[in-house]
Amino acid sequence: AQRFTAGIISAVSNSPALQECTQRSILSGALLGEALGLSPSPQLGHYYLVPFKKKDKQGNVVEVNAQFILGAKGYKQLAMRSGQYLDIDVLEIKEGEYKGRDRKSDKQLFEFIENDEERETKPTIGYMAYFELLNGFRKVIYWTKGKMLKHADTYAQAFDASKYEDFINGRIPKGELWKYSSFWYKNFDEMAFKTLIRHLLSQWGILSIEMQEALAKDEAIFNDSGEASFVE
């Protein structure tokens, strides 16, 4: 109980916006994270409690709730804890590393830049996630950055792909930055990692009871009765 309380206090103390949220929503999200055996520490990145403003028809904020967002590292933790996975990871693919598909197997081919300093200077063109089970089964998926942008534009109501380049290049007026609160603007790579590894596991992975619970409750906001609702 002391560790749990200290973790929540630390998370809330480090986020002024989270301090505006209802205590009920913060506690519900934190209890879900605790049930999954994950840490609320932003440094670990297992999961995040993200403020979500509920507005009336006139656009006035009537309530601010904490939304439970599972991170890519949280998904990896749950997968490895199941004891079924030999390896699992997700990473960005840099310009020149994607080599197309093998004509015989139709598998995607990659050739990674060995020099890390050189690799960091290259633009990201896509994302790759993979896992290997103890029984030898291996699955790899790759999405281009364009496909990831289209996914975010389709499913994230607070994200507009046509405005993304303006945002990252500082072309949005300071007075309008409040409109760009989506995690997809603030940390696109982290959201891309989480989206791809979630897709990989839900489609081809072995799902423990904890993993099924995580997939079902990811991005949830809990009401006073403990019922979950889902918003971007």
Coordinates of N, CA and C in Angstrom, one line a residue:
A1 N 0.8 -1.2 0.0 CA 0.0 0.0 0.0 C 0.9 1.3 0.0
Q2 N 2.0 1.2 0.7 CA 2.8 2.4 0.8 C 3.5 2.6 -0.6
R3 N 3.9 1.5 -1.2 CA 4.5 1.7 -2.5 C 3.5 2.2 -3.6
F4 N 2.3 1.7 -3.5 CA 1.3 2.1 -4.4 C 0.9 3.6 -4.2
T5 N 0.8 4.0 -3.0 CA 0.5 5.4 -2.7 C 1.6 6.3 -3.1
A6 N 2.8 5.9 -2.9 CA 4.0 6.8 -3.2 C 4.1 6.9 -4.7
G7 N 3.8 5.8 -5.5 CA 3.8 5.9 -6.9 C 2.8 6.8 -7.5
I8 N 1.6 6.8 -7.0 CA 0.5 7.7 -7.4 C 0.8 9.2 -7.1
I9 N 1.3 9.4 -5.9 CA 1.7 10.8 -5.5 C 2.8 11.3 -6.4
S10 N 3.7 10.5 -6.7 CA 4.8 10.9 -7.6 C 4.3 11.2 -9.0
A11 N 3.4 10.4 -9.5 CA 2.9 10.6 -10.9 C 2.1 11.9 -11.0
V12 N 1.3 12.1 -9.9 CA 0.4 13.3 -9.9 C 1.3 14.6 -9.7
S13 N 2.2 14.5 -8.8 CA 3.1 15.6 -8.5 C 3.9 16.1 -9.7
N14 N 4.2 15.2 -10.6 CA 5.0 15.5 -11.8 C 4.2 16.0 -12.9
S15 N 2.8 16.0 -12.8 CA 2.0 16.5 -13.8 C 0.9 17.4 -13.3
P16 N 1.1 18.7 -13.5 CA 0.1 19.7 -13.0 C -1.2 19.5 -13.6
A17 N -1.3 19.1 -14.9 CA -2.6 18.9 -15.6 C -3.3 17.7 -14.9
L18 N -2.6 16.7 -14.4 CA -3.2 15.5 -13.8 C -3.8 15.9 -12.5
Q19 N -3.3 17.0 -11.9 CA -3.9 17.5 -10.6 C -5.3 18.0 -10.7
E20 N -5.7 18.3 -11.9 CA -7.0 18.8 -12.2 C -8.1 17.7 -12.3
C21 N -7.6 16.5 -12.4 CA -8.5 15.3 -12.6 C -9.2 14.9 -11.3
T22 N -10.3 14.3 -11.5 CA -11.1 13.8 -10.3 C -10.2 12.7 -9.6
Q23 N -10.3 12.7 -8.3 CA -9.6 11.6 -7.6 C -10.1 10.2 -7.9
R24 N -11.4 10.1 -8.2 CA -11.9 8.8 -8.5 C -11.3 8.2 -9.8
S25 N -11.2 9.1 -10.8 CA -10.6 8.6 -12.1 C -9.1 8.2 -12.0
I26 N -8.4 9.0 -11.2 CA -7.0 8.7 -10.9 C -6.8 7.4 -10.2
L27 N -7.6 7.2 -9.2 CA -7.5 6.0 -8.4 C -7.9 4.8 -9.2
S28 N -9.0 4.9 -10.0 CA -9.4 3.8 -10.8 C -8.4 3.3 -11.8
G29 N -7.8 4.3 -12.5 CA -6.7 4.0 -13.4 C -5.5 3.4 -12.7
A30 N -5.1 3.9 -11.6 CA -4.0 3.4 -10.8 C -4.2 2.0 -10.3
L31 N -5.4 1.7 -9.9 CA -5.8 0.4 -9.4 C -5.7 -0.6 -10.5
L32 N -6.1 -0.2 -11.7 CA -6.0 -1.1 -12.9 C -4.5 -1.4 -13.2
G33 N -3.7 -0.4 -13.2 CA -2.3 -0.6 -13.4 C -1.7 -1.5 -12.3
E34 N -2.1 -1.3 -11.1 CA -1.6 -2.2 -10.0 C -2.1 -3.6 -10.2
A35 N -3.3 -3.8 -10.6 CA -3.8 -5.1 -10.8 C -3.0 -5.9 -11.9
L36 N -2.5 -5.1 -12.9 CA -1.7 -5.6 -14.0 C -0.3 -5.8 -13.6
G37 N 0.1 -5.3 -12.4 CA 1.5 -5.4 -11.9 C 2.4 -4.4 -12.6
L38 N 1.9 -3.2 -13.1 CA 2.6 -2.2 -13.8 C 2.8 -1.0 -13.0
S39 N 3.9 -0.2 -13.3 CA 4.2 1.0 -12.5 C 3.7 2.2 -13.2
P40 N 3.2 3.2 -12.4 CA 2.8 4.5 -12.9 C 3.9 5.5 -13.2
S41 N 5.1 5.1 -12.9 CA 6.3 5.9 -13.1 C 6.4 6.4 -14.5
P42 N 6.4 7.7 -14.8 CA 6.6 8.1 -16.2 C 8.0 7.7 -16.8
Q43 N 9.0 7.5 -15.9 CA 10.3 7.1 -16.4 C 10.3 5.7 -16.9
L44 N 9.4 4.8 -16.3 CA 9.4 3.4 -16.8 C 8.5 3.3 -18.0
G45 N 7.4 4.1 -18.1 CA 6.6 4.1 -19.3 C 5.7 2.9 -19.5
H46 N 5.3 2.2 -18.3 CA 4.4 1.1 -18.4 C 3.0 1.5 -18.8
Y47 N 2.5 2.6 -18.1 CA 1.3 3.2 -18.5 C 1.2 4.6 -18.1
Y48 N 0.2 5.3 -18.6 CA 0.1 6.8 -18.3 C -1.3 7.1 -17.9
L49 N -1.4 8.1 -17.0 CA -2.7 8.6 -16.6 C -2.8 10.0 -17.3
V50 N -3.6 10.1 -18.3 CA -3.7 11.3 -19.2 C -5.0 12.1 -18.9
P51 N -4.9 13.4 -18.6 CA -6.1 14.2 -18.4 C -7.0 14.2 -19.7
F52 N -8.3 14.0 -19.5 CA -9.2 14.1 -20.6 C -10.3 15.1 -20.1
K53 N -10.6 16.1 -20.8 CA -11.6 17.1 -20.5 C -12.9 16.8 -21.1
K54 N -13.9 16.6 -20.2 CA -15.3 16.3 -20.7 C -16.0 17.7 -20.8
K55 N -16.6 17.9 -22.0 CA -17.2 19.2 -22.3 C -18.7 19.1 -22.5
D56 N -19.4 20.2 -22.3 CA -20.8 20.1 -22.6 C -21.0 20.6 -24.0
K57 N -22.3 20.7 -24.5 CA -22.6 21.1 -25.9 C -22.1 22.5 -26.2
Q58 N -21.9 23.3 -25.2 CA -21.4 24.7 -25.5 C -19.9 24.7 -25.5
G59 N -19.2 23.6 -25.2 CA -17.8 23.6 -25.2 C -17.1 23.9 -23.9
N60 N -17.9 24.0 -22.8 CA -17.4 24.3 -21.5 C -17.0 23.0 -20.8
V61 N -15.8 23.1 -20.1 CA -15.3 21.9 -19.4 C -16.1 21.7 -18.2
V62 N -16.7 20.5 -18.1 CA -17.6 20.2 -16.9 C -16.8 19.2 -15.9
E63 N -15.8 18.5 -16.5 CA -15.1 17.6 -15.6 C -13.8 17.2 -16.3
V64 N -12.8 16.9 -15.5 CA -11.5 16.4 -16.0 C -11.2 15.1 -15.4
N65 N -11.1 14.1 -16.3 CA -10.8 12.7 -15.8 C -9.5 12.2 -16.2
A66 N -8.9 11.3 -15.5 CA -7.7 10.6 -15.9 C -8.0 9.4 -16.7
Q67 N -7.4 9.3 -17.9 CA -7.5 8.2 -18.8 C -6.4 7.3 -18.7
F68 N -6.6 6.0 -18.6 CA -5.6 4.9 -18.5 C -5.1 4.6 -19.9
I69 N -3.8 4.9 -20.1 CA -3.2 4.7 -21.4 C -2.0 3.7 -21.2
L70 N -2.1 2.5 -21.8 CA -1.0 1.5 -21.7 C 0.1 1.9 -22.7
G71 N 1.3 1.8 -22.2 CA 2.4 2.1 -23.1 C 3.0 0.9 -23.8
A72 N 3.9 1.0 -24.8 CA 4.5 -0.1 -25.5 C 5.3 -0.9 -24.5
K73 N 6.0 -0.3 -23.5 CA 6.8 -1.0 -22.5 C 5.9 -1.8 -21.6
G74 N 4.7 -1.3 -21.3 CA 3.7 -2.1 -20.5 C 3.3 -3.4 -21.3
Y75 N 3.0 -3.3 -22.5 CA 2.6 -4.4 -23.3 C 3.8 -5.5 -23.4
K76 N 5.0 -5.0 -23.5 CA 6.2 -5.9 -23.5 C 6.3 -6.6 -22.2
Q77 N 6.1 -5.8 -21.1 CA 6.2 -6.4 -19.8 C 5.2 -7.5 -19.6
L78 N 4.0 -7.3 -20.0 CA 3.0 -8.3 -19.8 C 3.2 -9.5 -20.7
A79 N 3.7 -9.3 -21.9 CA 4.0 -10.4 -22.8 C 5.2 -11.3 -22.2
M80 N 6.3 -10.7 -21.8 CA 7.4 -11.4 -21.3 C 7.1 -12.2 -20.0
R81 N 6.2 -11.5 -19.2 CA 5.8 -12.1 -17.9 C 5.0 -13.4 -18.1
S82 N 4.4 -13.6 -19.2 CA 3.6 -14.8 -19.5 C 4.4 -16.0 -19.6
G83 N 5.7 -15.9 -19.9 CA 6.6 -17.0 -20.0 C 6.5 -17.7 -21.3
Q84 N 5.8 -17.1 -22.3 CA 5.6 -17.7 -23.6 C 6.5 -17.1 -24.7
Y85 N 7.1 -15.9 -24.4 CA 7.9 -15.2 -25.4 C 9.4 -15.3 -25.1
L86 N 10.1 -15.6 -26.2 CA 11.6 -15.6 -26.1 C 12.1 -14.2 -26.3
D87 N 11.4 -13.5 -27.2 CA 11.8 -12.1 -27.5 C 10.6 -11.3 -28.0
I88 N 10.6 -10.0 -27.8 CA 9.6 -9.1 -28.3 C 10.1 -7.7 -28.3
D89 N 9.8 -7.0 -29.3 CA 10.3 -5.6 -29.4 C 9.6 -4.8 -30.5
V90 N 9.7 -3.5 -30.4 CA 9.2 -2.6 -31.5 C 10.2 -1.5 -31.7
L91 N 10.4 -1.1 -32.9 CA 11.4 0.0 -33.2 C 11.1 0.7 -34.4
E92 N 11.7 1.9 -34.6 CA 11.5 2.7 -35.8 C 12.5 2.2 -36.9
I93 N 12.0 2.3 -38.1 CA 12.8 1.9 -39.3 C 13.3 3.2 -40.0
K94 N 14.6 3.3 -40.2 CA 15.2 4.5 -40.7 C 15.3 4.4 -42.3
E95 N 15.4 5.6 -42.9 CA 15.6 5.6 -44.3 C 16.7 4.7 -44.8
G96 N 16.4 3.9 -45.8 CA 17.4 3.0 -46.3 C 17.4 1.6 -45.7
E97 N 16.7 1.4 -44.6 CA 16.7 0.1 -43.9 C 15.7 -0.9 -44.4
Y98 N 14.6 -0.4 -45.0 CA 13.6 -1.3 -45.5 C 13.9 -1.7 -46.9
K99 N 14.0 -3.0 -47.2 CA 14.5 -3.6 -48.5 C 13.4 -4.3 -49.2
G100 N 12.1 -4.0 -48.9 CA 11.0 -4.7 -49.6 C 10.7 -6.1 -49.1
R101 N 10.2 -6.9 -50.0 CA 9.7 -8.2 -49.7 C 10.5 -9.3 -50.4
D102 N 10.7 -10.4 -49.8 CA 11.3 -11.6 -50.4 C 10.3 -12.2 -51.4
R103 N 10.7 -12.4 -52.6 CA 9.8 -12.9 -53.7 C 9.2 -14.3 -53.4
K104 N 10.0 -15.1 -52.7 CA 9.5 -16.5 -52.4 C 8.7 -16.6 -51.2
S105 N 9.1 -16.0 -50.1 CA 8.4 -16.1 -48.8 C 7.4 -14.9 -48.6
D106 N 7.5 -13.8 -49.3 CA 6.7 -12.6 -49.2 C 7.0 -11.9 -47.8
K107 N 8.1 -12.3 -47.1 CA 8.4 -11.7 -45.9 C 9.2 -10.4 -46.1
Q108 N 8.9 -9.4 -45.3 CA 9.6 -8.1 -45.4 C 11.0 -8.2 -45.0
L109 N 11.9 -7.5 -45.7 CA 13.3 -7.6 -45.5 C 13.9 -6.2 -44.9
F110 N 14.8 -6.3 -44.0 CA 15.4 -5.1 -43.4 C 16.9 -5.3 -43.3
E111 N 17.6 -4.2 -43.5 CA 19.1 -4.2 -43.3 C 19.4 -3.0 -42.5
F112 N 19.7 -3.2 -41.2 CA 19.8 -2.1 -40.3 C 21.2 -1.4 -40.4
I113 N 21.2 -0.1 -40.2 CA 22.5 0.7 -40.2 C 23.2 0.3 -38.9
E114 N 24.4 -0.1 -39.0 CA 25.2 -0.6 -37.8 C 25.7 0.6 -37.0
N115 N 26.0 1.7 -37.6 CA 26.6 2.8 -36.8 C 25.4 3.6 -36.2
D116 N 25.3 3.6 -34.8 CA 24.2 4.2 -34.2 C 24.1 5.7 -34.4
E117 N 25.2 6.4 -34.4 CA 25.3 7.8 -34.6 C 24.8 8.2 -36.0
E118 N 25.2 7.4 -37.0 CA 24.7 7.6 -38.4 C 23.2 7.3 -38.5
R119 N 22.8 6.3 -37.8 CA 21.4 5.9 -37.8 C 20.5 6.9 -37.3
E120 N 20.9 7.6 -36.2 CA 20.1 8.6 -35.6 C 19.9 9.8 -36.5
T121 N 20.7 10.1 -37.4 CA 20.6 11.2 -38.3 C 19.6 11.0 -39.4
K122 N 19.2 9.7 -39.6 CA 18.3 9.4 -40.7 C 16.9 9.6 -40.3
P123 N 16.0 10.0 -41.3 CA 14.6 10.2 -40.9 C 13.9 8.8 -40.8
T124 N 12.9 8.8 -39.9 CA 12.1 7.6 -39.7 C 11.1 7.4 -40.8
I125 N 11.1 6.3 -41.4 CA 10.1 6.0 -42.6 C 9.1 5.0 -42.2
G126 N 9.2 4.3 -41.0 CA 8.2 3.4 -40.6 C 8.5 2.8 -39.3
Y127 N 7.7 1.7 -38.9 CA 7.9 1.1 -37.6 C 7.7 -0.4 -37.8
M128 N 8.5 -1.2 -37.1 CA 8.5 -2.6 -37.1 C 8.4 -3.2 -35.7
A129 N 7.5 -4.2 -35.6 CA 7.3 -4.9 -34.3 C 7.4 -6.4 -34.6
Y130 N 8.0 -7.1 -33.6 CA 8.1 -8.6 -33.8 C 8.1 -9.3 -32.5
F131 N 7.8 -10.6 -32.5 CA 8.0 -11.4 -31.3 C 8.4 -12.8 -31.8
E132 N 9.0 -13.5 -30.9 CA 9.4 -14.9 -31.1 C 9.0 -15.7 -29.9
L133 N 8.2 -16.8 -30.1 CA 7.7 -17.6 -29.0 C 8.7 -18.7 -28.6
L134 N 8.6 -19.3 -27.5 CA 9.5 -20.3 -27.1 C 9.4 -21.5 -28.0
N135 N 8.2 -21.7 -28.6 CA 8.1 -22.9 -29.5 C 8.6 -22.6 -30.9
G136 N 9.2 -21.4 -31.1 CA 9.9 -21.1 -32.4 C 9.0 -20.3 -33.3
F137 N 7.7 -20.1 -33.0 CA 6.9 -19.2 -33.9 C 7.4 -17.8 -33.8
R138 N 7.5 -17.1 -35.0 CA 8.0 -15.8 -35.1 C 7.1 -15.0 -36.0
K139 N 6.8 -13.7 -35.6 CA 5.9 -12.9 -36.4 C 6.5 -11.5 -36.4
V140 N 6.6 -10.9 -37.7 CA 7.1 -9.5 -37.9 C 6.1 -8.7 -38.7
I141 N 5.8 -7.5 -38.2 CA 4.9 -6.6 -39.0 C 5.6 -5.3 -39.2
Y142 N 5.3 -4.6 -40.3 CA 5.9 -3.3 -40.6 C 4.8 -2.4 -41.1
W143 N 4.7 -1.2 -40.6 CA 3.9 -0.1 -41.1 C 4.7 1.0 -41.5
T144 N 4.4 1.6 -42.6 CA 5.1 2.8 -43.0 C 4.6 4.0 -42.1
K145 N 5.4 5.1 -42.1 CA 5.0 6.2 -41.3 C 3.7 6.8 -41.8
G146 N 3.6 6.7 -43.1 CA 2.3 7.2 -43.8 C 1.1 6.4 -43.3
K147 N 1.3 5.1 -43.2 CA 0.2 4.3 -42.8 C -0.2 4.6 -41.3
M148 N 0.9 4.8 -40.5 CA 0.6 5.1 -39.1 C -0.1 6.5 -38.9
L149 N 0.3 7.5 -39.8 CA -0.3 8.8 -39.7 C -1.8 8.6 -40.1
K150 N -2.1 7.8 -41.1 CA -3.4 7.6 -41.6 C -4.3 6.9 -40.5
H151 N -3.6 6.0 -39.8 CA -4.3 5.3 -38.7 C -4.7 6.3 -37.6
A152 N -3.7 7.1 -37.2 CA -3.9 8.1 -36.1 C -5.0 9.1 -36.6
D153 N -5.0 9.5 -37.8 CA -5.9 10.5 -38.4 C -7.4 9.9 -38.4
T154 N -7.5 8.6 -38.6 CA -8.8 7.9 -38.6 C -9.3 7.7 -37.3
Y155 N -8.5 7.2 -36.3 CA -9.0 6.8 -35.0 C -8.8 7.7 -33.9
A156 N -8.0 8.7 -34.0 CA -7.8 9.7 -32.9 C -8.5 11.0 -33.3
Q157 N -9.6 11.3 -32.6 CA -10.4 12.5 -33.0 C -9.6 13.8 -32.7
A158 N -8.7 13.8 -31.8 CA -7.9 15.0 -31.5 C -6.7 15.2 -32.3
F159 N -6.5 14.3 -33.3 CA -5.3 14.4 -34.2 C -5.7 14.6 -35.6
D160 N -4.9 15.6 -36.3 CA -5.2 15.9 -37.7 C -3.8 15.7 -38.4
A161 N -3.7 14.7 -39.2 CA -2.5 14.4 -39.9 C -2.0 15.6 -40.7
S162 N -2.9 16.4 -41.3 CA -2.4 17.5 -42.1 C -1.8 18.6 -41.3
K163 N -2.0 18.6 -40.0 CA -1.4 19.6 -39.1 C -0.1 19.1 -38.4
Y164 N 0.2 17.8 -38.6 CA 1.3 17.2 -37.8 C 2.7 17.9 -38.1
E165 N 2.9 18.0 -39.4 CA 4.2 18.6 -39.8 C 4.4 20.1 -39.3
D166 N 3.2 20.8 -39.3 CA 3.3 22.2 -38.8 C 3.6 22.2 -37.3
F167 N 3.0 21.2 -36.6 CA 3.2 21.1 -35.2 C 4.7 20.8 -34.8
I168 N 5.3 19.8 -35.4 CA 6.6 19.4 -35.1 C 7.7 20.4 -35.6
N169 N 7.3 21.2 -36.5 CA 8.2 22.3 -37.1 C 8.0 23.6 -36.4
G170 N 7.1 23.7 -35.4 CA 6.9 24.9 -34.7 C 6.1 26.0 -35.4
R171 N 5.3 25.6 -36.4 CA 4.5 26.6 -37.2 C 3.1 26.8 -36.6
I172 N 2.8 26.3 -35.5 CA 1.5 26.5 -34.8 C 1.7 27.7 -33.9
P173 N 0.8 28.7 -34.0 CA 0.8 29.9 -33.1 C 0.7 29.4 -31.6
K174 N 1.4 30.1 -30.7 CA 1.4 29.7 -29.3 C 0.0 29.7 -28.7
G175 N -0.8 30.6 -29.2 CA -2.2 30.7 -28.7 C -3.1 29.6 -29.1
E176 N -2.7 28.8 -30.1 CA -3.5 27.7 -30.6 C -2.9 26.3 -30.2
L177 N -1.8 26.3 -29.4 CA -1.2 25.0 -29.1 C -2.1 24.1 -28.2
W178 N -3.0 24.8 -27.4 CA -3.9 24.0 -26.6 C -4.8 23.0 -27.4
K179 N -5.0 23.3 -28.6 CA -5.8 22.4 -29.5 C -5.0 21.1 -29.8
Y180 N -3.7 21.1 -29.6 CA -2.9 20.0 -30.0 C -2.4 19.2 -28.8
S181 N -3.4 18.7 -28.1 CA -3.1 18.0 -26.8 C -3.0 16.5 -26.9
S182 N -3.3 16.0 -28.1 CA -3.2 14.5 -28.3 C -1.8 14.0 -28.2
F183 N -1.6 12.8 -27.6 CA -0.3 12.2 -27.4 C 0.3 12.0 -28.8
W184 N -0.5 11.9 -29.8 CA 0.0 11.7 -31.2 C 0.8 12.9 -31.6
Y185 N 0.5 14.1 -31.2 CA 1.3 15.2 -31.5 C 2.5 15.3 -30.6
K186 N 2.4 15.0 -29.3 CA 3.4 15.2 -28.4 C 4.5 14.2 -28.4
N187 N 4.1 12.9 -28.7 CA 5.1 11.8 -28.7 C 4.6 10.8 -29.8
F188 N 4.7 11.1 -31.0 CA 4.2 10.3 -32.1 C 4.9 8.9 -32.1
D189 N 6.2 8.9 -31.9 CA 6.9 7.6 -31.9 C 6.4 6.6 -30.8
E190 N 6.2 7.2 -29.6 CA 5.7 6.3 -28.5 C 4.3 5.8 -28.8
M191 N 3.5 6.6 -29.4 CA 2.1 6.1 -29.7 C 2.2 5.1 -30.9
A192 N 3.1 5.3 -31.8 CA 3.3 4.4 -32.9 C 3.7 3.0 -32.4
F193 N 4.7 3.1 -31.5 CA 5.2 1.8 -30.9 C 4.1 1.1 -30.2
K194 N 3.3 1.8 -29.4 CA 2.2 1.2 -28.6 C 1.1 0.6 -29.6
T195 N 0.8 1.4 -30.6 CA -0.2 0.9 -31.6 C 0.2 -0.3 -32.3
L196 N 1.4 -0.4 -32.8 CA 1.9 -1.5 -33.6 C 2.1 -2.8 -32.7
I197 N 2.6 -2.6 -31.5 CA 2.8 -3.8 -30.7 C 1.5 -4.3 -30.2
R198 N 0.5 -3.4 -29.9 CA -0.8 -3.9 -29.5 C -1.5 -4.6 -30.7
H199 N -1.4 -4.1 -31.9 CA -1.9 -4.8 -33.1 C -1.3 -6.2 -33.3
L200 N 0.1 -6.2 -33.1 CA 0.8 -7.5 -33.3 C 0.3 -8.6 -32.3
L201 N 0.2 -8.2 -31.0 CA -0.2 -9.1 -30.0 C -1.6 -9.5 -30.1
S202 N -2.5 -8.6 -30.4 CA -3.9 -8.9 -30.4 C -4.2 -9.8 -31.6
Q203 N -3.4 -9.8 -32.7 CA -3.7 -10.6 -33.9 C -3.0 -11.9 -33.9
W204 N -1.8 -12.0 -33.3 CA -1.0 -13.2 -33.4 C -0.4 -13.7 -32.1
G205 N -0.5 -12.9 -31.1 CA 0.2 -13.3 -29.8 C -0.6 -14.3 -29.0
I206 N 0.1 -14.9 -28.0 CA -0.5 -15.7 -27.0 C -0.9 -14.7 -25.9
L207 N -2.2 -14.7 -25.5 CA -2.7 -13.7 -24.6 C -3.0 -14.3 -23.2
S208 N -2.2 -13.9 -22.2 CA -2.5 -14.3 -20.9 C -3.8 -13.5 -20.4
I209 N -4.3 -13.9 -19.2 CA -5.4 -13.3 -18.7 C -5.1 -11.8 -18.4
E210 N -3.9 -11.5 -18.0 CA -3.5 -10.1 -17.7 C -3.5 -9.3 -19.1
M211 N -3.0 -10.0 -20.1 CA -2.9 -9.3 -21.4 C -4.3 -9.0 -22.0
Q212 N -5.2 -10.0 -21.8 CA -6.6 -9.8 -22.3 C -7.2 -8.6 -21.5
E213 N -7.0 -8.5 -20.2 CA -7.5 -7.4 -19.4 C -6.9 -6.1 -19.9
A214 N -5.6 -6.1 -20.2 CA -5.0 -4.8 -20.6 C -5.6 -4.4 -22.0
L215 N -5.7 -5.3 -22.9 CA -6.3 -5.0 -24.2 C -7.7 -4.4 -24.1
A216 N -8.5 -5.0 -23.2 CA -9.9 -4.6 -23.0 C -10.0 -3.2 -22.3
K217 N -9.1 -2.9 -21.4 CA -9.2 -1.6 -20.6 C -8.3 -0.5 -21.1
D218 N -7.4 -0.8 -22.1 CA -6.5 0.3 -22.6 C -7.3 1.5 -23.1
E219 N -6.9 2.7 -22.7 CA -7.5 3.9 -23.1 C -8.9 4.1 -22.5
A220 N -9.1 3.6 -21.3 CA -10.4 3.7 -20.6 C -10.5 4.8 -19.6
I221 N -11.7 5.3 -19.4 CA -12.0 6.2 -18.3 C -13.1 5.6 -17.5
F222 N -12.9 5.5 -16.1 CA -13.8 4.8 -15.3 C -14.8 5.8 -14.6
N223 N -16.1 5.4 -14.5 CA -17.0 6.2 -13.8 C -17.1 5.8 -12.3
D224 N -18.1 6.4 -11.6 CA -18.2 6.1 -10.2 C -18.5 4.6 -9.9
S225 N -19.1 4.0 -10.9 CA -19.5 2.6 -10.7 C -18.4 1.6 -11.2
G226 N -17.3 2.1 -11.6 CA -16.2 1.3 -12.1 C -16.4 0.9 -13.5
E227 N -17.4 1.4 -14.2 CA -17.6 1.0 -15.6 C -16.7 1.9 -16.5
A228 N -16.2 1.2 -17.6 CA -15.2 1.9 -18.4 C -15.9 2.5 -19.7
S229 N -15.5 3.7 -20.0 CA -15.9 4.3 -21.3 C -14.6 4.6 -22.0
F230 N -14.7 4.7 -23.4 CA -13.4 4.9 -24.2 C -13.5 6.1 -25.1
V231 N -12.5 6.9 -25.0 CA -12.4 8.1 -25.8 C -10.9 8.2 -26.2
E232 N -10.7 9.1 -27.3 CA -9.3 9.3 -27.7 C -8.8 10.5 -26.9

